[in-house]
Amino acid sequence: MRAFANLFGLASLLLALPTALAQTTWTGGASTGAWCDAANWTAGVPTAATDAFVRGGASVYPEIDGTEGCTVEARVLYINDDESGGRVSVMGGAIDVASLLYTENTGGDTGLRLEGGQITVSAMDLYGDHSSRFTGGELTLDGSNATTR
């Protein structure tokens, strides 16, 4: 019985972990495309331990060009995951994603735009719409899966 109680306690802890993970959502509140400006995010600039969401409704979106002044990174990067019109443009520099890069293109100028620079997904997965635009730069997948549709 004690082993069951311990197992139940461990399971409860593991189920609570996802809600404790750090998250931040792009707002464009600084009215710039500067990834490293905390005023553009709901909970500060993403780190390698943060899930970052870039969704529609902002007046400006992240533009990575290599002059950011910080490491452009996230644990998980969701671009337009709710199909509301978000986008990220990479013209230079680098984005490091530790686990999952999810991008969705719903028409127009949405989703991920890789025009230069480098995006590295280190651990797990790239999932995205087949119409995300890769016209230059480098996409490195060190993980196990790349799924497009």
mmCIF file of C-alpha atoms in Angstrom:
data_model
loop_
_atom_site.group_PDB
_atom_site.id
_atom_site.type_symbol
_atom_site.label_atom_id
_atom_site.label_comp_id
_atom_site.label_asym_id
_atom_site.label_seq_id
_atom_site.Cartn_x
_atom_site.Cartn_y
_atom_site.Cartn_z
ATOM 1 C CA MET A 1 0.000 0.000 0.000
ATOM 2 C CA ARG A 2 2.854 2.366 0.841
ATOM 3 C CA ALA A 3 4.455 1.715 -2.566
ATOM 4 C CA PHE A 4 1.161 2.610 -4.255
ATOM 5 C CA ALA A 5 0.971 5.872 -2.271
ATOM 6 C CA ASN A 6 4.541 6.743 -3.280
ATOM 7 C CA LEU A 7 3.801 5.953 -6.906
ATOM 8 C CA PHE A 8 0.632 8.052 -6.783
ATOM 9 C CA GLY A 9 2.561 10.957 -5.259
ATOM 10 C CA LEU A 10 5.251 10.757 -7.940
ATOM 11 C CA ALA A 11 2.637 10.614 -10.706
ATOM 12 C CA SER A 12 0.896 13.686 -9.274
ATOM 13 C CA LEU A 13 4.179 15.587 -9.192
ATOM 14 C CA LEU A 14 4.993 14.672 -12.791
ATOM 15 C CA LEU A 15 1.547 15.752 -13.963
ATOM 16 C CA ALA A 16 1.993 19.129 -12.278
ATOM 17 C CA LEU A 17 5.390 19.803 -13.896
ATOM 18 C CA PRO A 18 4.135 21.092 -17.281
ATOM 19 C CA THR A 19 2.176 23.864 -15.590
ATOM 20 C CA ALA A 20 5.310 24.971 -13.757
ATOM 21 C CA LEU A 21 7.342 25.465 -16.940
ATOM 22 C CA ALA A 22 8.134 29.053 -17.829
ATOM 23 C CA GLN A 23 6.189 30.567 -20.721
ATOM 24 C CA THR A 24 6.252 33.938 -22.438
ATOM 25 C CA THR A 25 4.243 35.317 -25.355
ATOM 26 C CA TRP A 26 5.312 37.928 -27.898
ATOM 27 C CA THR A 27 3.273 41.140 -27.663
ATOM 28 C CA GLY A 28 5.432 43.555 -29.644
ATOM 29 C CA GLY A 29 4.834 46.000 -26.780
ATOM 30 C CA ALA A 30 8.105 47.840 -27.411
ATOM 31 C CA SER A 31 6.952 48.497 -31.000
ATOM 32 C CA THR A 32 10.182 46.968 -32.300
ATOM 33 C CA GLY A 33 11.067 43.565 -33.726
ATOM 34 C CA ALA A 34 13.785 43.211 -31.064
ATOM 35 C CA TRP A 35 13.743 39.672 -29.629
ATOM 36 C CA CYS A 36 15.911 40.745 -26.672
ATOM 37 C CA ASP A 37 13.645 43.586 -25.508
ATOM 38 C CA ALA A 38 11.701 42.316 -22.480
ATOM 39 C CA ALA A 39 8.923 44.837 -23.234
ATOM 40 C CA ASN A 40 8.043 42.726 -26.295
ATOM 41 C CA TRP A 41 7.207 39.681 -24.140
ATOM 42 C CA THR A 42 4.574 38.936 -21.490
ATOM 43 C CA ALA A 43 7.042 37.314 -19.079
ATOM 44 C CA GLY A 44 10.443 38.551 -20.263
ATOM 45 C CA VAL A 45 12.861 37.431 -22.950
ATOM 46 C CA PRO A 46 12.807 33.640 -23.529
ATOM 47 C CA THR A 47 15.678 31.493 -22.284
ATOM 48 C CA ALA A 48 16.636 27.893 -22.996
ATOM 49 C CA ALA A 49 14.179 26.937 -20.227
ATOM 50 C CA THR A 50 11.233 28.964 -21.586
ATOM 51 C CA ASP A 51 8.400 28.083 -23.956
ATOM 52 C CA ALA A 52 7.990 31.055 -26.306
ATOM 53 C CA PHE A 53 4.800 31.801 -28.243
ATOM 54 C CA VAL A 54 4.606 34.189 -31.220
ATOM 55 C CA ARG A 55 0.963 34.655 -32.155
ATOM 56 C CA GLY A 56 -1.105 37.094 -34.168
ATOM 57 C CA GLY A 57 -2.380 40.454 -33.015
ATOM 58 C CA ALA A 58 0.928 42.260 -32.537
ATOM 59 C CA SER A 59 1.814 45.351 -34.533
ATOM 60 C CA VAL A 60 5.377 44.040 -35.068
ATOM 61 C CA TYR A 61 6.975 40.584 -34.971
ATOM 62 C CA PRO A 62 10.458 39.267 -34.166
ATOM 63 C CA GLU A 63 13.108 39.918 -36.793
ATOM 64 C CA ILE A 64 16.384 38.126 -36.082
ATOM 65 C CA ASP A 65 19.318 39.696 -37.925
ATOM 66 C CA GLY A 66 22.383 38.964 -35.782
ATOM 67 C CA THR A 67 22.420 42.276 -33.904
ATOM 68 C CA GLU A 68 20.124 41.220 -31.048
ATOM 69 C CA GLY A 69 22.554 41.660 -28.148
ATOM 70 C CA CYS A 70 21.438 38.464 -26.409
ATOM 71 C CA THR A 71 21.231 34.766 -27.180
ATOM 72 C CA VAL A 72 18.057 34.165 -29.173
ATOM 73 C CA GLU A 73 16.762 30.944 -27.678
ATOM 74 C CA ALA A 74 13.784 29.061 -26.299
ATOM 75 C CA ARG A 75 13.048 25.624 -24.904
ATOM 76 C CA VAL A 76 10.075 25.362 -27.269
ATOM 77 C CA LEU A 77 9.227 27.933 -29.940
ATOM 78 C CA TYR A 78 5.632 28.060 -31.171
ATOM 79 C CA ILE A 79 5.029 30.319 -34.173
ATOM 80 C CA ASN A 80 1.402 30.917 -35.140
ATOM 81 C CA ASP A 81 0.379 27.729 -33.281
ATOM 82 C CA ASP A 82 -3.133 29.101 -32.761
ATOM 83 C CA GLU A 83 -3.367 30.162 -36.447
ATOM 84 C CA SER A 84 -3.931 33.807 -35.517
ATOM 85 C CA GLY A 85 -1.206 35.238 -37.755
ATOM 86 C CA GLY A 86 2.105 35.238 -35.856
ATOM 87 C CA ARG A 87 5.471 35.119 -37.610
ATOM 88 C CA VAL A 88 9.234 35.132 -36.990
ATOM 89 C CA SER A 89 11.701 36.325 -39.638
ATOM 90 C CA VAL A 90 15.334 35.214 -39.521
ATOM 91 C CA MET A 91 17.607 37.230 -41.806
ATOM 92 C CA GLY A 92 20.890 36.630 -39.958
ATOM 93 C CA GLY A 93 22.169 35.549 -36.589
ATOM 94 C CA ALA A 94 20.910 32.392 -34.948
ATOM 95 C CA ILE A 95 18.012 30.925 -33.001
ATOM 96 C CA ASP A 96 18.684 27.993 -30.672
ATOM 97 C CA VAL A 97 15.648 25.886 -29.799
ATOM 98 C CA ALA A 98 16.252 23.190 -27.198
ATOM 99 C CA SER A 99 13.289 20.916 -27.809
ATOM 100 C CA LEU A 100 10.535 21.724 -30.325
ATOM 101 C CA LEU A 101 10.058 24.234 -33.126
ATOM 102 C CA TYR A 102 6.419 24.433 -34.199
ATOM 103 C CA THR A 103 5.450 26.702 -37.063
ATOM 104 C CA GLU A 104 2.163 27.098 -38.908
ATOM 105 C CA ASN A 105 1.509 29.131 -42.054
ATOM 106 C CA THR A 106 -2.102 30.194 -42.494
ATOM 107 C CA GLY A 107 -1.575 32.321 -45.570
ATOM 108 C CA GLY A 108 -0.030 35.680 -46.164
ATOM 109 C CA ASP A 109 3.085 36.504 -44.186
ATOM 110 C CA THR A 110 2.667 34.083 -41.263
ATOM 111 C CA GLY A 111 4.778 31.319 -39.748
ATOM 112 C CA LEU A 112 8.556 31.038 -39.981
ATOM 113 C CA ARG A 113 10.593 32.979 -42.539
ATOM 114 C CA LEU A 114 14.194 31.744 -42.804
ATOM 115 C CA GLU A 115 15.992 34.102 -45.190
ATOM 116 C CA GLY A 116 19.485 33.909 -43.689
ATOM 117 C CA GLY A 117 21.214 33.002 -40.466
ATOM 118 C CA GLN A 118 20.715 29.707 -38.678
ATOM 119 C CA ILE A 119 18.055 27.899 -36.668
ATOM 120 C CA THR A 120 19.169 24.945 -34.563
ATOM 121 C CA VAL A 121 16.681 22.548 -32.964
ATOM 122 C CA SER A 122 18.827 20.528 -30.579
ATOM 123 C CA ALA A 123 16.819 17.795 -28.973
ATOM 124 C CA MET A 124 13.575 16.681 -30.411
ATOM 125 C CA ASP A 125 11.374 17.903 -33.195
ATOM 126 C CA LEU A 126 10.407 20.310 -35.949
ATOM 127 C CA TYR A 127 6.747 20.369 -36.778
ATOM 128 C CA GLY A 128 5.276 22.718 -39.270
ATOM 129 C CA ASP A 129 3.228 23.627 -42.248
ATOM 130 C CA HIS A 130 4.820 22.931 -45.614
ATOM 131 C CA SER A 131 4.351 26.515 -46.729
ATOM 132 C CA SER A 132 6.718 28.096 -44.220
ATOM 133 C CA ARG A 133 9.281 29.933 -46.336
ATOM 134 C CA PHE A 134 12.948 28.894 -46.309
ATOM 135 C CA THR A 135 14.792 30.966 -48.900
ATOM 136 C CA GLY A 136 18.240 31.041 -47.339
ATOM 137 C CA GLY A 137 20.171 30.361 -44.190
ATOM 138 C CA GLU A 138 20.581 27.034 -42.452
ATOM 139 C CA LEU A 139 18.191 24.814 -40.515
ATOM 140 C CA THR A 140 19.944 22.224 -38.317
ATOM 141 C CA LEU A 141 17.962 19.394 -36.733
ATOM 142 C CA ASP A 142 20.045 17.542 -34.166
ATOM 143 C CA GLY A 143 17.022 15.654 -32.858
ATOM 144 C CA SER A 144 15.029 12.743 -34.144
ATOM 145 C CA ASN A 145 12.007 14.062 -36.064
ATOM 146 C CA ALA A 146 11.083 16.548 -38.756
ATOM 147 C CA THR A 147 7.419 16.560 -39.689
ATOM 148 C CA THR A 148 5.919 18.862 -42.280
ATOM 149 C CA ARG A 149 2.529 18.800 -43.860
#
